[in-house]
Structures are given as structure tokens and as C-alpha cells.
Tab-separated table of C-alpha atoms in Angstrom:
chain	number	residue	atom	x	y	z
A	226	MET	CA	-249.552	-155.368	-73.636
A	227	PRO	CA	-247.681	-154.861	-70.554
A	228	LEU	CA	-244.575	-157.284	-69.617
A	229	GLY	CA	-243.249	-157.231	-66.057
A	230	ARG	CA	-239.821	-158.224	-65.505
A	231	ARG	CA	-238.544	-161.544	-64.390
A	232	ARG	CA	-237.660	-163.405	-61.355
A	233	ARG	CA	-233.964	-162.870	-60.551
A	234	PRO	CA	-232.540	-164.636	-56.999
A	235	LYS	CA	-232.337	-162.488	-53.856
A	236	PHE	CA	-230.344	-163.374	-50.732
A	237	ASP	CA	-228.490	-161.644	-48.523
A	238	PRO	CA	-224.548	-162.301	-48.834
A	239	SER	CA	-223.721	-160.930	-45.144
A	240	ALA	CA	-226.221	-162.977	-43.185
A	241	TYR	CA	-223.756	-165.724	-42.452
A	242	ASP	CA	-220.653	-163.859	-42.362
A	243	SER	CA	-220.311	-163.970	-38.231
A	244	ILE	CA	-221.297	-168.177	-39.026
A	245	ILE	CA	-218.015	-168.286	-40.930
A	246	SER	CA	-215.613	-165.950	-38.804
A	247	GLY	CA	-216.574	-168.413	-36.053
A	248	VAL	CA	-215.272	-171.470	-38.300
A	249	LYS	CA	-212.417	-170.771	-39.370
A	250	THR	CA	-211.098	-169.217	-35.982
A	251	ILE	CA	-211.862	-172.932	-34.508
A	252	TYR	CA	-210.697	-174.524	-37.540
A	253	LYS	CA	-207.267	-172.420	-37.525
A	254	ASP	CA	-206.951	-172.152	-34.070
A	255	LYS	CA	-208.061	-175.474	-32.625
A	256	VAL	CA	-208.248	-178.079	-35.944
A	257	ARG	CA	-206.063	-177.386	-37.984
A	258	PRO	CA	-202.876	-178.186	-35.464
A	259	LEU	CA	-204.209	-181.484	-35.234
A	260	GLU	CA	-204.759	-181.981	-39.098
A	261	GLU	CA	-200.719	-180.605	-39.126
A	262	GLN	CA	-199.195	-182.938	-36.009
A	263	TYR	CA	-201.382	-185.677	-37.834
A	264	MET	CA	-200.330	-185.846	-41.141
A	265	VAL	CA	-204.362	-185.468	-42.217
A	266	LYS	CA	-202.953	-184.245	-45.462
A	267	ASP	CA	-201.331	-187.033	-46.225
A	268	PHE	CA	-204.158	-189.678	-46.169
A	269	HIS	CA	-207.373	-187.574	-46.654
A	270	TYR	CA	-207.534	-184.646	-48.174
A	271	PRO	CA	-205.844	-180.947	-47.849
A	272	LEU	CA	-205.745	-178.518	-45.108
A	273	LEU	CA	-208.543	-175.275	-45.149
A	274	THR	CA	-207.011	-171.972	-46.328
A	275	ASP	CA	-208.315	-168.570	-45.100
A	276	ASP	CA	-209.111	-168.815	-48.525
A	277	ASP	CA	-211.645	-171.578	-48.218
A	278	PHE	CA	-213.234	-170.339	-45.720
A	279	ASP	CA	-214.107	-166.630	-47.113
A	280	ALA	CA	-214.505	-166.976	-50.992
A	281	LYS	CA	-218.225	-166.785	-51.807
A	282	PRO	CA	-220.097	-169.131	-53.091
A	283	MET	CA	-219.735	-169.937	-56.870
A	284	VAL	CA	-222.177	-171.274	-59.944
A	285	LEU	CA	-220.389	-173.061	-62.955
A	286	LEU	CA	-222.129	-173.697	-66.042
A	287	ILE	CA	-221.725	-176.679	-67.981
A	288	GLY	CA	-222.899	-176.693	-71.749
A	289	SER	CA	-222.308	-176.621	-75.036
A	290	TYR	CA	-222.024	-173.667	-77.288
A	291	SER	CA	-225.226	-171.125	-77.978
A	292	VAL	CA	-227.034	-173.281	-75.283
A	293	GLY	CA	-227.888	-169.807	-73.172
A	294	LYS	CA	-224.953	-169.518	-70.849
A	295	THR	CA	-224.043	-165.977	-71.814
A	296	SER	CA	-227.738	-164.774	-71.916
A	297	PHE	CA	-228.712	-166.850	-68.360
A	298	VAL	CA	-225.657	-165.028	-66.798
A	299	GLU	CA	-226.302	-161.813	-67.839
A	300	TYR	CA	-230.099	-162.346	-66.806
A	301	LEU	CA	-229.079	-162.725	-63.296
A	302	LEU	CA	-226.507	-160.285	-63.047
A	303	ASP	CA	-229.142	-157.808	-64.395
A	304	ARG	CA	-226.553	-156.224	-66.810
A	305	ASP	CA	-224.089	-157.550	-69.680
A	306	TYR	CA	-220.302	-157.407	-68.221
A	307	PRO	CA	-216.534	-157.884	-69.324
A	308	GLY	CA	-215.773	-160.124	-72.237
A	309	MET	CA	-219.860	-161.236	-72.637
A	310	HIS	CA	-220.612	-162.318	-76.139
A	311	ILE	CA	-224.159	-163.559	-77.332
A	312	GLY	CA	-224.683	-165.264	-81.129
A	313	PRO	CA	-225.758	-168.785	-82.164
A	314	GLU	CA	-222.180	-169.791	-83.215
A	315	PRO	CA	-220.004	-170.630	-80.847
A	316	THR	CA	-218.788	-167.277	-78.604
A	317	THR	CA	-216.971	-167.931	-75.060
A	318	ASP	CA	-213.948	-169.235	-75.979
A	319	ARG	CA	-212.915	-168.968	-72.221
A	320	PHE	CA	-213.405	-170.083	-68.924
A	321	GLN	CA	-214.715	-166.921	-67.005
A	322	ALA	CA	-215.158	-165.594	-63.950
A	323	ILE	CA	-217.784	-163.360	-62.768
A	324	MET	CA	-217.360	-161.233	-59.355
A	325	HIS	CA	-218.568	-158.080	-57.321
A	326	GLY	CA	-216.778	-155.809	-57.534
A	327	ALA	CA	-217.217	-151.464	-56.999
A	328	GLU	CA	-216.837	-150.350	-60.819
A	329	GLU	CA	-216.356	-152.827	-63.577
A	330	ARG	CA	-213.006	-154.219	-65.237
A	331	GLU	CA	-211.838	-157.479	-66.635
A	332	LEU	CA	-209.082	-159.313	-64.871
A	333	PRO	CA	-206.985	-161.616	-67.008
A	334	GLY	CA	-206.263	-164.696	-66.074
A	335	HIS	CA	-202.837	-164.397	-64.918
A	336	THR	CA	-203.469	-161.850	-62.468
A	337	LEU	CA	-206.239	-163.942	-60.780
A	338	VAL	CA	-203.343	-166.675	-60.005
A	339	SER	CA	-201.072	-164.328	-59.215
A	340	ALA	CA	-202.865	-162.396	-56.277
A	341	ALA	CA	-202.518	-162.889	-52.738
A	342	SER	CA	-205.308	-164.272	-51.879
A	343	GLY	CA	-208.567	-166.194	-53.545
A	344	PRO	CA	-209.736	-169.263	-55.042
A	345	PHE	CA	-208.334	-169.607	-58.378
A	346	ARG	CA	-204.367	-169.568	-57.169
A	347	GLU	CA	-204.276	-173.240	-57.968
A	348	LEU	CA	-205.449	-172.844	-61.914
A	349	SER	CA	-201.738	-171.487	-62.566
A	350	GLN	CA	-200.605	-175.867	-62.546
A	351	PHE	CA	-202.915	-175.756	-65.983
A	352	GLY	CA	-200.114	-173.293	-67.946
A	353	ASN	CA	-200.419	-170.723	-70.066
A	354	ALA	CA	-202.309	-172.733	-72.711
A	355	PHE	CA	-205.282	-172.448	-69.909
A	356	LEU	CA	-204.072	-168.784	-68.830
A	357	GLN	CA	-204.538	-166.879	-72.092
A	358	ARG	CA	-208.094	-168.425	-72.112
A	359	PHE	CA	-209.181	-167.764	-68.752
A	360	MET	CA	-210.395	-163.841	-67.585
A	361	GLY	CA	-212.187	-162.944	-64.951
A	362	CYS	CA	-213.885	-159.391	-64.311
A	363	GLU	CA	-215.997	-157.734	-61.889
A	364	VAL	CA	-219.115	-155.785	-62.124
A	365	PRO	CA	-222.048	-153.126	-60.002
A	366	SER	CA	-223.852	-155.792	-59.360
A	367	ASP	CA	-225.969	-157.393	-56.489
A	368	PHE	CA	-226.712	-160.879	-56.956
A	369	ALA	CA	-222.531	-160.604	-57.936
A	370	LYS	CA	-222.096	-159.557	-53.984
A	371	GLY	CA	-223.227	-162.925	-53.018
A	372	CYS	CA	-222.283	-165.695	-55.556
A	373	THR	CA	-219.212	-165.936	-58.784
A	374	LEU	CA	-220.683	-167.153	-61.365
A	375	ILE	CA	-217.685	-168.802	-63.643
A	376	ASP	CA	-218.736	-169.703	-67.924
A	377	THR	CA	-217.318	-171.792	-69.551
A	378	PRO	CA	-216.617	-172.489	-73.208
A	379	GLY	CA	-219.383	-174.236	-74.894
A	380	ILE	CA	-218.789	-177.860	-76.347
A	381	LEU	CA	-218.485	-178.788	-79.034
A	382	ALA	CA	-218.569	-181.502	-81.234
A	383	GLY	CA	-215.189	-183.125	-82.838
A	384	ARG	CA	-211.870	-184.028	-81.617
A	385	LYS	CA	-210.619	-181.063	-83.508
A	386	GLN	CA	-212.008	-178.784	-81.854
A	387	THR	CA	-211.087	-180.146	-78.260
A	388	ASP	CA	-207.230	-181.152	-80.042
A	389	ASP	CA	-207.255	-177.380	-81.041
A	390	ARG	CA	-207.645	-175.941	-77.083
A	391	HIS	CA	-204.276	-177.239	-76.343
A	392	TYR	CA	-205.052	-177.513	-72.123
A	393	SER	CA	-207.303	-181.166	-70.729
A	394	TYR	CA	-211.119	-178.795	-70.341
A	395	GLU	CA	-211.823	-181.992	-68.547
A	396	GLU	CA	-209.346	-181.647	-66.369
A	397	ILE	CA	-210.259	-178.349	-64.965
A	398	ILE	CA	-213.709	-178.668	-65.162
A	399	LYS	CA	-212.075	-181.757	-62.560
A	400	TRP	CA	-210.903	-179.183	-60.638
A	401	PHE	CA	-214.308	-176.949	-60.619
A	402	ALA	CA	-216.030	-179.744	-59.079
A	403	PRO	CA	-215.175	-180.305	-55.316
A	404	ARG	CA	-214.977	-176.277	-55.014
A	405	VAL	CA	-218.062	-174.382	-56.821
A	406	ASP	CA	-221.542	-175.191	-54.630
A	407	MET	CA	-223.599	-175.762	-58.096
A	408	ILE	CA	-223.242	-177.138	-61.272
A	409	LEU	CA	-225.927	-176.127	-64.478
A	410	LEU	CA	-226.142	-178.678	-66.766
A	411	MET	CA	-227.257	-176.450	-70.165
A	412	PHE	CA	-229.504	-178.012	-72.365
A	413	ASP	CA	-231.567	-176.127	-76.085
A	414	ALA	CA	-234.403	-177.634	-76.408
A	415	ASN	CA	-233.841	-177.301	-80.084
A	416	LYS	CA	-230.806	-179.423	-79.887
A	417	ILE	CA	-230.538	-182.433	-77.500
A	418	ASP	CA	-227.280	-184.205	-78.779
A	419	ILE	CA	-224.792	-184.858	-75.866
A	420	ALA	CA	-221.659	-184.709	-77.526
A	421	ASP	CA	-218.925	-187.146	-76.807
A	422	GLU	CA	-216.803	-184.637	-74.749
A	423	MET	CA	-219.893	-183.485	-72.759
A	424	LYS	CA	-220.260	-187.122	-71.182
A	425	ARG	CA	-217.588	-186.980	-70.243
A	426	VAL	CA	-217.562	-184.228	-68.449
A	427	ILE	CA	-220.533	-185.144	-66.976
A	428	GLN	CA	-219.169	-188.584	-66.077
A	429	HIS	CA	-215.525	-186.508	-64.060
A	430	LEU	CA	-219.127	-184.769	-62.109
A	431	GLU	CA	-219.732	-188.254	-60.145
A	432	GLY	CA	-220.132	-188.267	-56.478
A	433	TYR	CA	-221.144	-184.153	-57.141
A	434	ASP	CA	-224.430	-185.140	-57.643
A	435	ASP	CA	-226.278	-182.974	-55.158
A	436	LYS	CA	-224.223	-179.904	-56.226
A	437	ILE	CA	-225.772	-180.604	-60.628
A	438	ARG	CA	-228.831	-178.528	-61.545
A	439	VAL	CA	-230.311	-179.745	-65.527
A	440	VAL	CA	-232.280	-176.387	-67.326
A	441	LEU	CA	-233.608	-177.030	-70.318
A	442	ASN	CA	-233.135	-174.042	-70.945
A	443	LYS	CA	-235.096	-172.293	-74.976
A	444	ALA	CA	-238.188	-174.498	-74.125
A	445	ASP	CA	-240.984	-171.538	-74.700
A	446	CYS	CA	-240.425	-172.045	-78.668
A	447	LEU	CA	-241.348	-175.714	-78.289
A	448	ASP	CA	-245.387	-176.585	-78.774
A	449	PRO	CA	-246.228	-178.704	-75.971
A	450	ALA	CA	-246.385	-182.094	-78.228
A	451	ASP	CA	-242.635	-181.615	-78.783
A	452	LEU	CA	-241.186	-180.746	-75.514
A	453	LEU	CA	-242.268	-183.481	-73.986
A	454	LYS	CA	-240.764	-185.426	-76.649
A	455	VAL	CA	-237.528	-183.300	-75.952
A	456	ASN	CA	-237.739	-183.630	-72.159
A	457	SER	CA	-238.594	-187.100	-72.396
A	458	ALA	CA	-235.288	-187.908	-74.287
A	459	LEU	CA	-232.901	-185.921	-72.404
A	460	THR	CA	-234.210	-187.324	-69.142
A	461	TRP	CA	-233.074	-190.599	-70.885
A	462	ALA	CA	-229.954	-189.512	-71.997
A	463	LEU	CA	-228.838	-188.511	-68.689
A	464	ALA	CA	-229.679	-191.501	-67.177
A	465	ARG	CA	-227.307	-193.418	-68.979
A	466	ILE	CA	-224.348	-190.980	-68.089
A	467	LEU	CA	-225.075	-189.987	-64.613
A	468	LYS	CA	-225.207	-193.683	-62.176
A	469	ALA	CA	-227.837	-192.584	-60.061
A	470	PRO	CA	-231.667	-194.680	-58.716
A	471	GLU	CA	-233.169	-191.600	-59.333
A	472	VAL	CA	-234.733	-189.478	-61.842
A	473	ARG	CA	-232.581	-186.443	-62.503
A	474	ARG	CA	-234.595	-183.253	-61.705
A	475	ILE	CA	-234.349	-180.546	-65.101
A	476	TYR	CA	-235.852	-177.151	-64.941
A	477	VAL	CA	-237.745	-176.195	-68.189
A	478	GLY	CA	-237.759	-172.973	-69.196
A	479	SER	CA	-236.704	-169.795	-71.361
A	480	PHE	CA	-234.291	-168.590	-68.524
A	481	TRP	CA	-232.756	-164.903	-70.170
A	482	LYS	CA	-233.866	-161.232	-69.858
A	483	GLU	CA	-236.261	-161.328	-72.149
A	484	PRO	CA	-240.208	-162.138	-72.186
A	485	LEU	CA	-241.700	-164.959	-72.261
A	486	GLN	CA	-243.119	-166.218	-75.870
A	487	PRO	CA	-246.587	-166.216	-75.701
A	488	SER	CA	-247.192	-169.545	-74.782
A	489	TYR	CA	-250.089	-172.702	-72.855
A	490	LEU	CA	-247.112	-173.622	-71.274
A	491	GLY	CA	-245.706	-170.013	-69.738
A	492	GLU	CA	-247.525	-170.515	-65.671
A	493	LEU	CA	-245.314	-173.697	-65.990
A	494	PHE	CA	-242.259	-172.003	-67.244
A	495	GLU	CA	-242.528	-169.624	-64.304
A	496	ARG	CA	-243.117	-172.193	-61.757
A	497	GLU	CA	-240.045	-173.877	-63.216
A	498	SER	CA	-238.343	-170.758	-62.988
A	499	THR	CA	-238.887	-169.376	-59.399
A	500	ALA	CA	-237.966	-172.904	-58.070
A	501	LEU	CA	-234.797	-172.721	-59.914
A	502	LEU	CA	-234.324	-169.360	-58.913
A	503	ALA	CA	-234.851	-169.847	-55.518
A	504	ASP	CA	-233.093	-173.397	-55.881
A	505	MET	CA	-229.905	-170.313	-56.036
A	506	SER	CA	-231.085	-168.128	-53.472
A	507	SER	CA	-230.090	-170.790	-50.952
A	508	LEU	CA	-226.655	-170.553	-52.158
A	509	PRO	CA	-224.944	-168.666	-48.881
A	510	ARG	CA	-227.008	-170.647	-47.004
A	511	ASN	CA	-226.281	-173.902	-48.376
A	512	ASN	CA	-223.227	-172.984	-48.503
A	513	THR	CA	-222.313	-172.031	-44.654
A	514	THR	CA	-224.053	-175.475	-44.023
A	515	ALA	CA	-221.362	-176.920	-45.663
A	516	LYS	CA	-218.248	-174.951	-43.745
A	517	LEU	CA	-220.396	-176.265	-40.411
A	518	ASN	CA	-220.737	-179.332	-41.672
A	519	ASP	CA	-216.894	-180.099	-42.913
A	520	LEU	CA	-216.043	-178.471	-39.809
A	521	VAL	CA	-217.592	-181.396	-37.760
A	522	TYR	CA	-216.245	-184.082	-40.229
A	523	ARG	CA	-212.607	-182.515	-40.203
A	524	THR	CA	-212.862	-182.347	-36.456
A	525	ARG	CA	-214.071	-186.355	-35.649
A	526	MET	CA	-211.929	-187.080	-38.608
A	527	VAL	CA	-208.564	-185.332	-37.167
A	528	ARG	CA	-209.201	-187.522	-33.907
A	529	VAL	CA	-209.804	-190.841	-35.705
A	530	GLN	CA	-206.817	-190.206	-37.248
A	531	ALA	CA	-204.458	-188.957	-34.011
A	532	LEU	CA	-205.686	-192.135	-31.827
A	533	VAL	CA	-204.555	-194.763	-35.271
A	534	LEU	CA	-201.420	-192.840	-35.713
A	535	HIS	CA	-200.551	-193.161	-31.899
A	536	THR	CA	-202.477	-197.323	-31.527
A	537	LEU	CA	-199.889	-197.591	-34.326
A	538	ARG	CA	-196.713	-195.793	-32.672
A	539	ALA	CA	-197.921	-197.678	-29.548
A	540	GLU	CA	-197.365	-201.202	-31.444
A	541	MET	CA	-193.827	-200.753	-32.800
A	542	PRO	CA	-191.311	-202.500	-30.990
A	543	LYS	CA	-188.158	-200.234	-29.087
A	544	MET	CA	-185.316	-202.006	-30.481
A	545	THR	CA	-185.326	-204.270	-33.004
A	546	GLY	CA	-187.941	-205.582	-36.004
A	547	LYS	CA	-189.371	-202.150	-36.962
A	548	ASP	CA	-189.878	-203.156	-40.367
A	549	LYS	CA	-191.197	-206.947	-39.652
A	550	LYS	CA	-193.111	-204.959	-37.293
A	551	GLN	CA	-194.780	-202.081	-39.540
A	552	ARG	CA	-195.579	-205.219	-42.407
A	553	GLU	CA	-197.580	-207.052	-39.893
A	554	LEU	CA	-199.693	-203.862	-38.561
A	555	ILE	CA	-199.882	-202.360	-42.330
A	556	ALA	CA	-201.749	-206.595	-43.051
A	557	GLY	CA	-203.345	-205.881	-40.473
A	558	LEU	CA	-205.089	-202.418	-40.018
A	559	GLU	CA	-208.647	-203.484	-39.834
A	560	GLU	CA	-207.300	-205.286	-36.175
A	561	ILE	CA	-206.075	-201.476	-35.556
A	562	PHE	CA	-209.453	-199.019	-36.802
A	563	LEU	CA	-211.528	-201.871	-34.130
A	564	LYS	CA	-208.809	-201.566	-31.069
A	565	VAL	CA	-209.495	-198.170	-31.564
A	566	SER	CA	-212.978	-198.854	-31.829
A	567	LYS	CA	-213.739	-200.110	-28.972
A	568	THR	CA	-210.651	-198.800	-27.110
A	569	TYR	CA	-212.294	-195.155	-27.302
A	570	ASN	CA	-215.931	-196.107	-27.962
A	571	ILE	CA	-215.525	-194.545	-31.456
A	572	PRO	CA	-218.407	-195.417	-34.465
A	573	THR	CA	-216.883	-197.629	-36.949
A	574	GLY	CA	-218.972	-194.751	-39.303
A	575	ASP	CA	-215.989	-192.218	-38.508
A	576	PHE	CA	-213.205	-193.805	-39.720
A	577	PRO	CA	-211.612	-193.565	-43.518
A	578	ASP	CA	-211.923	-196.268	-45.857
A	579	VAL	CA	-209.165	-199.725	-44.832
A	580	ALA	CA	-208.071	-200.059	-47.872
A	581	LYS	CA	-207.190	-196.098	-48.908
A	582	PHE	CA	-205.586	-195.589	-45.350
A	583	ARG	CA	-203.084	-198.832	-45.631
A	584	HIS	CA	-201.864	-197.487	-49.227
A	585	THR	CA	-200.996	-194.488	-47.591
A	586	LEU	CA	-199.260	-196.337	-44.454
A	587	ALA	CA	-197.191	-198.676	-47.262
A	588	THR	CA	-196.112	-196.006	-50.080
A	589	SER	CA	-195.656	-192.587	-48.088
A	590	GLU	CA	-192.140	-191.249	-46.959
A	591	ALA	CA	-193.973	-189.403	-44.124
A	592	CYS	CA	-194.643	-192.866	-43.130
A	593	ARG	CA	-191.640	-194.863	-42.879
A	594	ASP	CA	-190.973	-195.177	-39.778
A	595	PHE	CA	-194.300	-195.696	-37.674
A	596	THR	CA	-191.818	-194.863	-34.099
A	597	LYS	CA	-191.807	-191.044	-35.532
A	598	PHE	CA	-195.711	-190.437	-35.494
A	599	LYS	CA	-196.337	-187.694	-32.924
A	600	LYS	CA	-197.403	-189.025	-29.522
A	601	LEU	CA	-200.375	-188.565	-28.611
A	602	ASP	CA	-201.477	-185.031	-27.913
A	603	GLU	CA	-203.965	-185.016	-24.932
A	604	LYS	CA	-204.819	-181.259	-23.810
A	605	LEU	CA	-205.925	-180.740	-28.106
A	606	MET	CA	-207.534	-184.331	-27.904
A	607	GLN	CA	-209.439	-182.577	-24.874
A	608	GLN	CA	-210.382	-179.684	-26.631
A	609	LEU	CA	-212.258	-181.929	-29.137
A	610	ASP	CA	-215.413	-182.493	-27.513
A	611	ALA	CA	-215.547	-179.342	-26.268
A	612	ILE	CA	-215.473	-177.462	-29.843
A	613	ILE	CA	-218.484	-179.537	-30.845
A	614	ARG	CA	-220.465	-179.563	-27.732
A	615	ASP	CA	-219.435	-175.542	-27.056
A	616	GLN	CA	-218.467	-173.675	-29.816
A	617	VAL	CA	-220.191	-175.438	-33.028
A	618	GLY	CA	-223.090	-175.286	-31.079
A	619	ALA	CA	-223.550	-172.014	-30.265
A	620	LEU	CA	-222.682	-171.624	-34.215
A	621	MET	CA	-225.544	-173.699	-34.958
A	622	SER	CA	-227.405	-172.006	-32.743
A	623	GLU	CA	-226.871	-168.662	-34.566
A	624	PHE	CA	-227.549	-170.269	-37.454
A	625	GLU	CA	-231.250	-171.928	-36.996
A	626	ALA	CA	-232.080	-168.734	-35.991
A	627	ILE	CA	-231.249	-166.693	-39.416
A	628	PRO	CA	-234.442	-166.957	-41.374
A	629	SER	CA	-234.494	-169.299	-44.906
A	630	PRO	CA	-234.459	-166.534	-48.289
A	631	ASP	CA	-238.637	-166.506	-49.276
A	632	PHE	CA	-237.671	-166.411	-52.493
A	633	ALA	CA	-241.435	-166.895	-53.188
A	634	ALA	CA	-242.291	-163.580	-51.592
A	635	VAL	CA	-240.805	-161.821	-54.332
A	636	PRO	CA	-244.450	-159.985	-56.453
A	637	SER	CA	-245.681	-162.135	-59.179
A	638	VAL	CA	-244.598	-160.946	-62.268
A	639	VAL	CA	-246.826	-160.876	-66.172
A	640	THR	CA	-245.248	-161.630	-69.022
A	641	ALA	CA	-246.150	-162.121	-72.218
A	642	GLY	CA	-248.475	-164.250	-73.356
A	643	THR	CA	-249.485	-165.273	-70.228
A	644	ALA	CA	-251.248	-164.586	-66.797
A	645	ALA	CA	-250.300	-163.220	-63.104
A	646	VAL	CA	-248.433	-166.551	-61.682
A	647	GLN	CA	-248.464	-167.704	-57.763
A	648	PRO	CA	-244.487	-168.168	-57.270
A	649	ALA	CA	-244.056	-171.939	-56.193
A	650	SER	CA	-242.304	-172.883	-53.148
A	651	PRO	CA	-238.732	-173.362	-52.649
A	652	PRO	CA	-238.112	-176.723	-53.618
A	653	VAL	CA	-236.556	-178.378	-50.696
A	654	ARG	CA	-232.553	-178.667	-50.119
A	655	ASP	CA	-230.417	-181.600	-50.617
A	656	THR	CA	-228.369	-180.376	-48.338
A	657	PRO	CA	-230.784	-179.300	-44.582
A	658	PRO	CA	-229.547	-176.887	-42.225
A	659	PRO	CA	-227.286	-178.730	-38.904
A	660	SER	CA	-229.647	-179.128	-35.939
A	661	ARG	CA	-227.673	-178.988	-32.853
A	662	PRO	CA	-226.046	-182.665	-31.668
A	663	ALA	CA	-227.546	-184.886	-29.592
A	664	ASP	CA	-223.538	-185.887	-28.174
A	665	PRO	CA	-220.413	-184.085	-28.917
A	666	TRP	CA	-219.554	-186.317	-31.808
A	667	ALA	CA	-223.166	-186.573	-33.705
A	668	ALA	CA	-223.140	-184.565	-36.884
A	669	SER	CA	-224.474	-185.266	-40.614
A	670	ALA	CA	-222.997	-187.101	-42.132
A	671	PRO	CA	-219.851	-187.149	-44.567
A	672	PRO	CA	-219.557	-185.959	-47.630
A	673	ALA	CA	-219.306	-188.258	-50.715
A	674	ALA	CA	-215.890	-185.346	-51.673
A	675	PRO	CA	-214.458	-183.027	-48.573
A	676	PRO	CA	-216.022	-179.691	-50.092
A	677	TYR	CA	-212.145	-178.253	-50.627
A	678	ALA	CA	-209.845	-181.861	-51.605
A	679	GLY	CA	-208.132	-181.050	-54.864
């Protein structure tokens, strides 16, 4: 029987370059100077660098050993890659970043974190024990042009295996979680037991639910009755770990380069594969959406930050009694927020968490003397409305003019034991494309965790 090629994500990674360049220019010229003046880094999140804008979308693969992570990467790239090992025993014993390059080559972890630019420099904080188990590679693959893949060591059961690593697997996952655009939790349909370390890793992903995709791999090896039981068991197990009210979507199939095994569920597996790959095809667009939304979010936040610090400074006495007054202002911070909201017509939803803000005011060395806060820069503040109204509005119009990736247009294929299947429509994205705001300060709701927070 003739065998067709399996589908792969298709996207144009350069389609959004001009928009991201525009976002970077606006941020560096207009927003970051205000963030520096008004101590946004001390109160909220790190300032952005060129690396944050230039980095390609990243996908993090997590799962037990021999679940099929490396085979899935091989399938996406349509080729093997340096450092790849596949087998029934634990084979991938390191974190590996798979990136695009004109020629195939390996890059040691120390080289990646020492580069003048790149998304991995902060990983140096985890020391030599981790860097010896971190490597990268470059491959001439079309998929890698638009997306960086992070393969991870298979999670093992047992304390001895985790102790032998000499670095914290969970801390590394926590570092990657806010920086990647998609997290694939992969499970083997033949063994879905979730080890204790796997449970802890999943729990560390709390707050990034919109990035998580659950994949039940090697499902074509089961008959329909067994597959139904396995899928139900996995759904139940994840519901106990991922505290979310809705049922978790699980992509079911066999995600590797080989044709599917003959199965009555062949059509289902093809549709599931199409849905997952359509989701991945949207990565560059969703990445651009996140950067646009983050720019608006940061612009709104720095405006509130500047006005709150300005108000605190104005409330301070000129001569004596400064310490007492500062304590009173910190205790009555809710009143300060309310005053700023009414005076400057700022929605209460734009204000940060009052408890965290109060803690920073009380403990940060930078907040020891409120009279040292920067005066309100009226000129820069006046530019903020124009940024959202004109510059970001123009970028949003350009963004909306770019067609969404049409993965469903990929020709149908035939796999072993299945008939030709019409591709499923791409699923609704978790983050919709931004629309032109109705007023200068209207924007998408801020993310639960800022995209570049460490």
C-alpha cells in the first residue's frame, strides 16, 4: 500500500519581522526609559533586552523517558540532528536546544550561555553541573527557521536518579516556563503513570496553563477500548495536578516520522495530528501577539507606577517626620491607589497587587527615602497616549493584515491502514490577535505572568 508523508507545521517565520522590530523600537525609545526612571524592575518584572525581542518562539518538551520526545523533534525537523539518541531505555540525558543554522553543528552549554546575544545567557546561574548537561545544535531545517525546540531529559521515578543529576531539574523547568511559547507534556499511551518528580514539574507550570499542550503518544498501538480507558485515566490524573476548572484537551496520536499502524482510529489520529500541528503553526503569530500585548501592558503599568511614586513623593514632608510619614503612606497604600485612580482617571484594573507593592516599598533599599523618587516627567508621560493611539495602533493594523497560517490548506495524505482524511480546521488560539483599541488605554488583559519575567 502506498504510504504518504506525515504532515508538518508550515509557517513563514519572517512574516512578522517588521512588527517585532517596531515593537522593539517603541519599547527601547519610549517605554524602557520610563521603566528605568520609575524602578519597574524593583517592583514588577525585569526590563526587556534585544534578546527578548529577537528570540524565536520556543517549544519545551517534557515527559518521562522513552515517551517519544526526541522522535517527535526528529519528525518536526524532518531529519535527525546532532546529539539525538532514541531507544527504549533512558537516552536523552541532557537539555538540548535545537536551532536553525546553515550547517549542522553542536554547541556546548558553556558556549551558549557565554554568547554575546541569545536567549540562554541567564542559564549560567545554574553552574557547571547543569551546563555540562546542556547543549545546543544547529540544523538546516525549515521548521527550525521559525521555532527553537528544547528537548529535556526523560523524567525517572526514584530519588536516586534525581539526586544523581547534581542540579535541580525542577528549577530549570521553572526558568524555561515563562520564556517558552508552548509546553508539550508528553505521555506514552502504554505507560501513563505519573512519577512524583513529574507531578512536581507539572505543578511548577501553574500560571502558564495557556502554554500547556498535553500529548498522548504511541496511541496507534492500542485498540479503541484500551485507548478510551487510558485517555480517561490520564484526564483524571491531570485534573488532580493541574488545578483548572475545565477538562484538559489531550492530543491523541502517534507523533513520529513513521506511518501510523493500521487502526480503526486512523482518521481520528490524523485529525488530532492536524490539530496539534496547526496549533504549532500559529507559534510565530501568537509570539507576535504576546509581544504586542506585553508592550501595551508595560506601557500601562509604567504609567501607573510613575503616578503612584509621584503621589507618594508629593505626600512627604519637606523637613522632619519623614520616617513616620513613610510608614503611614505604606500602611495606607490603598488610599494612594484610589487617589491616583480618581485624579488621573486610571481604571483600578491597571494597578498592581497592593500587597506586593507595599512589601517592596517597605523592604527595598531603593525605597528607603520617598523624597528621592524621580519627579514626574510630564513630557515622557504625554508620549504614552500617543504610543498606544498611533504607533501601536499602526502595528496592530499591519498585524491584522497578515493572514493567519492556513495549515488546513496542506494536501491530504494517506497513511498505512487509513483512507485519505480531510484536514481538521485549526483550533481557536488561546490568545486572539490584538484589535485596535477603542481608547488610548484599552488593551488585552494583562497576562497572569509577564512573558519575560524571570
